[in-house]
XYZ file of C-alpha atoms in Angstrom:
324
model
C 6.688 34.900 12.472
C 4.605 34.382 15.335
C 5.851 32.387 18.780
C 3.201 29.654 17.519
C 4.362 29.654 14.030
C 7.901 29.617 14.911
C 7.458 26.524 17.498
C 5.143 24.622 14.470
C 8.070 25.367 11.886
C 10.825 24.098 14.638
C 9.014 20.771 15.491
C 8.580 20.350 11.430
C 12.408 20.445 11.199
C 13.439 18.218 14.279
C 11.163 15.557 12.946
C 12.399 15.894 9.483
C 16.152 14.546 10.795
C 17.840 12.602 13.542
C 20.143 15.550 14.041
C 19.700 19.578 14.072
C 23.131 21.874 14.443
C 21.675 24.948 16.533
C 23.149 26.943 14.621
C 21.323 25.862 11.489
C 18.259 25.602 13.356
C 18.557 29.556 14.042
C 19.622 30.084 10.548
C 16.363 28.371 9.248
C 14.079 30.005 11.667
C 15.677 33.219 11.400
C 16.631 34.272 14.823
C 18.928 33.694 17.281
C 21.082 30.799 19.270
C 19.176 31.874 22.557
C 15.239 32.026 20.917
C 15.818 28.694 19.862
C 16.965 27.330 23.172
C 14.031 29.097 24.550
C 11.430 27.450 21.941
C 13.457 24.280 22.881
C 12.318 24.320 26.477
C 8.513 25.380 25.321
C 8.535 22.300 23.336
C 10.172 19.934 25.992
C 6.956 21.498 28.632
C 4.629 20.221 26.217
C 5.933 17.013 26.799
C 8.531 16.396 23.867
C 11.569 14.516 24.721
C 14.176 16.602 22.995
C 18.077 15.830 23.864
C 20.459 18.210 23.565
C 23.900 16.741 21.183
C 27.406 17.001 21.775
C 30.004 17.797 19.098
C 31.652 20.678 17.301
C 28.676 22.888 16.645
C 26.390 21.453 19.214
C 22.498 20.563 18.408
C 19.056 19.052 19.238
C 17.844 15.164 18.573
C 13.441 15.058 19.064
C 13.279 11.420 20.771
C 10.464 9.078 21.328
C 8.726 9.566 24.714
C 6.974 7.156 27.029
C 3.535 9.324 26.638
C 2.069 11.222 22.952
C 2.720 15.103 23.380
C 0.490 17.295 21.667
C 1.095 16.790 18.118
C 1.158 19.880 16.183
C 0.484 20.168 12.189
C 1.175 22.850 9.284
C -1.928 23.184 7.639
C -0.853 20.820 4.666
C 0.036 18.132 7.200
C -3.603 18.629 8.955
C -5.222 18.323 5.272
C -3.347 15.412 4.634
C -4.042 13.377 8.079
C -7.798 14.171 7.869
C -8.026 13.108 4.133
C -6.332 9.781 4.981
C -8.316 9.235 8.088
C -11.770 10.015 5.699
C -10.398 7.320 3.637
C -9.160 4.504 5.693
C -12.663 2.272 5.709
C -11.752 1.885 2.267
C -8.062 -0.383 3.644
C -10.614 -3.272 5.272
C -8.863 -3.148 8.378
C -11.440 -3.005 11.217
C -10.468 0.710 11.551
C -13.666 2.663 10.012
C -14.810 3.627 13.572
C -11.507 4.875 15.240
C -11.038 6.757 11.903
C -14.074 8.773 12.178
C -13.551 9.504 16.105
C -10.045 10.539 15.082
C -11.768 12.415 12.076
C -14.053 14.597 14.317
C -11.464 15.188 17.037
C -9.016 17.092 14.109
C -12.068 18.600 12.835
C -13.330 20.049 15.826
C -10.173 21.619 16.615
C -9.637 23.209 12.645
C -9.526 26.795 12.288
C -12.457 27.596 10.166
C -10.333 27.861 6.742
C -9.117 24.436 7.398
C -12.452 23.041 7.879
C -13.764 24.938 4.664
C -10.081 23.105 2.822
C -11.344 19.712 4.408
C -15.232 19.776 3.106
C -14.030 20.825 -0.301
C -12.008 17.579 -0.378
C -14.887 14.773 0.473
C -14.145 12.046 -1.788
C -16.122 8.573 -2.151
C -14.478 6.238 -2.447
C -16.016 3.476 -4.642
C -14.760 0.648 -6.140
C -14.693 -0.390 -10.062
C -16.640 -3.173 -11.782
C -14.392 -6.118 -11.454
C -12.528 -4.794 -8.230
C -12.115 -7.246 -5.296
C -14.726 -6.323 -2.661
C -13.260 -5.417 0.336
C -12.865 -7.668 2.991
C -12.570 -6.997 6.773
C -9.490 -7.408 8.448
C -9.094 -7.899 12.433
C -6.899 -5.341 13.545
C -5.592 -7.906 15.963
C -4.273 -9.905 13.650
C -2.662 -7.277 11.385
C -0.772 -6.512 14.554
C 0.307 -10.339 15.578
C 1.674 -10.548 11.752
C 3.214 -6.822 11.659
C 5.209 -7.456 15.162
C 6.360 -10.963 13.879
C 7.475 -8.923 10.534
C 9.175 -7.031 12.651
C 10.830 -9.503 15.231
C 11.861 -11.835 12.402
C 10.030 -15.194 14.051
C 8.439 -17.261 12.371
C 4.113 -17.995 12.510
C 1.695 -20.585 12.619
C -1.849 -19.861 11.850
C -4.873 -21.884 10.202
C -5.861 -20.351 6.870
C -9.447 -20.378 5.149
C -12.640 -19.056 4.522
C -14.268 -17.082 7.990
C -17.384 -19.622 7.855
C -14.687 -22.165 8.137
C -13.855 -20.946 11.478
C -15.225 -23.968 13.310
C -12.881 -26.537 11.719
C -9.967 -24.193 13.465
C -7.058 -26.563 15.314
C -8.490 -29.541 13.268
C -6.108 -29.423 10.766
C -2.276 -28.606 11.020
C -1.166 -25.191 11.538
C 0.688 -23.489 8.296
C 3.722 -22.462 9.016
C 5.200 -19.481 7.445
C 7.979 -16.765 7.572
C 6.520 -13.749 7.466
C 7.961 -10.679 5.134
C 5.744 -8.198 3.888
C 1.933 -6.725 4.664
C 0.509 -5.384 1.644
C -3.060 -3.465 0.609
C -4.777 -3.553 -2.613
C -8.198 -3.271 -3.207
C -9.384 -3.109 -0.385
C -7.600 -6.454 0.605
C -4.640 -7.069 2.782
C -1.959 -9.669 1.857
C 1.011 -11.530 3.702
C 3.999 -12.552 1.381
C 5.845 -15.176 3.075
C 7.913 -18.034 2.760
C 5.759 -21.538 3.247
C 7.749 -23.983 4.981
C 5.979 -26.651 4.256
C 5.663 -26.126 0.766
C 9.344 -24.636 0.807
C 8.053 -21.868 -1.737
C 6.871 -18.112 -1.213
C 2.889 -17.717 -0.705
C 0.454 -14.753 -0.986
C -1.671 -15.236 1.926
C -5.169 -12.976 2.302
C -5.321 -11.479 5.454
C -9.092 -11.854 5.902
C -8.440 -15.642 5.642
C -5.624 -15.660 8.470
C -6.348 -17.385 12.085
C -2.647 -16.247 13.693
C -2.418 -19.837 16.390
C 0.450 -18.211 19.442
C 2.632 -18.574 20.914
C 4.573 -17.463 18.002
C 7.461 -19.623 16.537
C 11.207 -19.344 16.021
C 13.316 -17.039 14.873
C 14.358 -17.021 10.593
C 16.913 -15.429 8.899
C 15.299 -13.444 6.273
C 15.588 -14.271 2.420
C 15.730 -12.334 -0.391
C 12.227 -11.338 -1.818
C 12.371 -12.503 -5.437
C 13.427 -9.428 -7.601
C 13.960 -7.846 -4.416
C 10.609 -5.595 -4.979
C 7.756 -6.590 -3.112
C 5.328 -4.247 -5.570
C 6.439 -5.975 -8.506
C 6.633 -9.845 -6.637
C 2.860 -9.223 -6.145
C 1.767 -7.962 -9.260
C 3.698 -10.575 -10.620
C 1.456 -13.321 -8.239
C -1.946 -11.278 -8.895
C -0.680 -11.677 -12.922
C -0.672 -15.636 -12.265
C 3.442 -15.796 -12.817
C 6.490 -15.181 -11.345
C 8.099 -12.691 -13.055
C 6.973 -9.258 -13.691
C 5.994 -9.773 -17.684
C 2.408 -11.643 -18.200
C 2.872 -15.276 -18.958
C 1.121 -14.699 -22.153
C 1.646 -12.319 -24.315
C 0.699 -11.415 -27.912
C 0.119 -8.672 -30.455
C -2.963 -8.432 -33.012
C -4.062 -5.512 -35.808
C -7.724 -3.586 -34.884
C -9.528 -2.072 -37.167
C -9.661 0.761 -35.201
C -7.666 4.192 -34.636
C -5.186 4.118 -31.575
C -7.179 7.268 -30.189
C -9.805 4.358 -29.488
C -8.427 1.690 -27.896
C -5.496 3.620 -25.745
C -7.913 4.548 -23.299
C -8.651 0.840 -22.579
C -5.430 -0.825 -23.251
C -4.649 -1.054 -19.750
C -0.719 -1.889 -19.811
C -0.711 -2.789 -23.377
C 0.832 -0.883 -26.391
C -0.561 0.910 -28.911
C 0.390 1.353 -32.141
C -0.461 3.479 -34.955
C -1.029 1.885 -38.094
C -1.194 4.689 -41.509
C -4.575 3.550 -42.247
C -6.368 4.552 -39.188
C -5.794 1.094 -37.869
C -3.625 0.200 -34.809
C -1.970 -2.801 -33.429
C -2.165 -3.803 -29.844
C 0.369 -5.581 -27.938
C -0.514 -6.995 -24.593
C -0.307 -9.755 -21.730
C -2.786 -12.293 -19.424
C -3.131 -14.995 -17.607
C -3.884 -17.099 -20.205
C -4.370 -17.600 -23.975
C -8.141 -17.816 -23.943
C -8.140 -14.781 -21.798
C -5.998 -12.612 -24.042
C -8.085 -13.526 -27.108
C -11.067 -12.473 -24.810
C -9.423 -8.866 -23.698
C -8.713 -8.422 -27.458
C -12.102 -9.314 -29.017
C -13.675 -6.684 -26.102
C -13.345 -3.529 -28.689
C -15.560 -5.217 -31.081
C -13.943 -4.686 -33.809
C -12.379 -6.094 -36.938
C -9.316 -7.732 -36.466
C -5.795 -9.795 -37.514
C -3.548 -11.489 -35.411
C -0.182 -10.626 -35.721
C 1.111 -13.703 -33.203
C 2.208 -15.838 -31.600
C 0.425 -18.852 -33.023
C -1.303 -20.010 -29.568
C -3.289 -16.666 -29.706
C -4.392 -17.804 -32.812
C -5.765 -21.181 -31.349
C -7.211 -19.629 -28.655
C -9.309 -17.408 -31.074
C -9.913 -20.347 -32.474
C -11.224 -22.530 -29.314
C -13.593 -19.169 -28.221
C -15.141 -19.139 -31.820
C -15.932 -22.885 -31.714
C -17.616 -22.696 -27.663
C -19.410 -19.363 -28.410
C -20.864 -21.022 -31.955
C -21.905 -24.240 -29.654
C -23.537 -21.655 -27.160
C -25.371 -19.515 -29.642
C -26.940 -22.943 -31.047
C -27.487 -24.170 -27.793
């Protein structure tokens, strides 16, 4: 193992743990007490703040610094930076243009089988029929909501549509305490508790005017379920609780190799006569009965009975609209 090598693989470690033993340090990197000393001291004289530990065996700590040192990478690490940076326009967060300087600065630096690694992986990233397009998101304000997150106080911002912007300070502020920034789609969220509505709220990003100063202090609640993944699904699902608010089960006259590919989270079923049934969950009744009449097929529903009457209600409008 090279000097270089050996100083790459030691920095990998230090950041890996609060705490390195030099002993076990040595024992990973395969040499001695003193070499790692010594590749302790190159590292501190490329600026990284690394404190030496007291205790029974003795050991290193890598600490934050006031300045960024030279960051080094293993070649998976490099991959994996420059793939996210290639990708970050797709998160709507007013970043596309730092990402690409960033992009070309790791780039130009790549040995020439890195660069060869990178090009191979060039993904586009596009979105699906049906996904949200992705809105634009002021860094500024991801920051004002991410430090507030993060200093438990409390905010007050105006909330609506950007043309709206004029109208700001003519209405009152909402006022919020502020839990969790989420992406999806291209979108970022805030999940906070309203205080004047004295309920939780999913709040686009995009649609978010922070006002400052910001306000007081909150002791933090409990997230619902105590899994902000499954609290927003939940929201985006129009309930609050992880299950669908509708859910219901009908027979297709179709095999289950067919309709598992589009079943989304439903189930499929096998049925011995090459039919299958389908259980699955929406919104609403009328938009079940729609996601099940989408494979075009033949088919029986098994319950409950508002499925039925939905079915019903969609045959009577689309008979009035093909006479219309």
């Amino acid at each position: 193992m090279t000097t270089t090598s050996r100083l790459l693989t030691l920095l990998s470690l230090l950041q890996a743990r609060r705490d390195w033993p030099g002993g076990v340090l040595a024992s990973r990197l395969g040499v001695s007490d003193r070499t790692v000393r010594r590749d302790i001291e190159r590292l501190r004289d490329m600026g990284y703040r690394i404190r030496a530990t007291t205790g029974l065996d003795g050991g290193y700590r890598l600490e934050a610094g006031s300045e960024l040192p030279p960051l080094l990478f293993d070649e998976d690490q490099t991959i994996a930076a420059a793939l996210a940076l290639r990708t970050a326009p797709a998160l709507g967060a007013g970043i596309g243009e730092a990402a690409a300087r960033a992009l070309a600065t790791i780039r130009q630096v790549m040995p020439s089988r890195l660069r060869h690694r990178l090009d191979a992986l060039a993904p586009t990233v596009v979105g699906r029929p049906g996904d949200a397009v992705a809105a634009d998101v002021s860094l500024e304000v991801l920051s004002t909501l991410a430090n507030a997150i993060r200093d438990g106080v409390t905010v007050r911002f105006d909330y609506g549509e950007a043309r709206d912007a004029d109208a700001v300070g003519s209405a009152p502020a909402r006022r919020a305490e502020p839990h969790h920034l989420v992406a999806s789609d291209g979108r970022w969220y805030l999940v906070a508790w309203d205080l004047d509505r004295d309920d939780w709220r999913l709040y686009r990003v995009d649609r978010v005017r922070p006002r400052l100063p910001a306000g007081a202090p909150f002791t933090r609640r409990a997230l619902p379920g105590g899994d902000v993944d499954a609290f927003v699904s939940a929201r985006f699902r129009g309930s609050d609780s992880t299950a669908w608010p509708c859910r219901g089960s009908v027979v297709l006259d179709l095999p289950a190799s067919a309709v598992a590919p589009f079943a989304g989270d439903g189930m499929v079923t096998p049925l011995d006569d090459g039919r299958c049934r389908l259980d699955a969950g929406s919104w609403s009744w009328a938009a079940l009965a729609v996601a099940f009449g989408r494979f075009d097929a033949e088919l029986e529903v098994v319950g409950p009975p508002e499925l039925a009457d939905a079915f019903a209600l969609l045959a009577d409008r689309y008979a009035r609209a093909g006479t219309g």
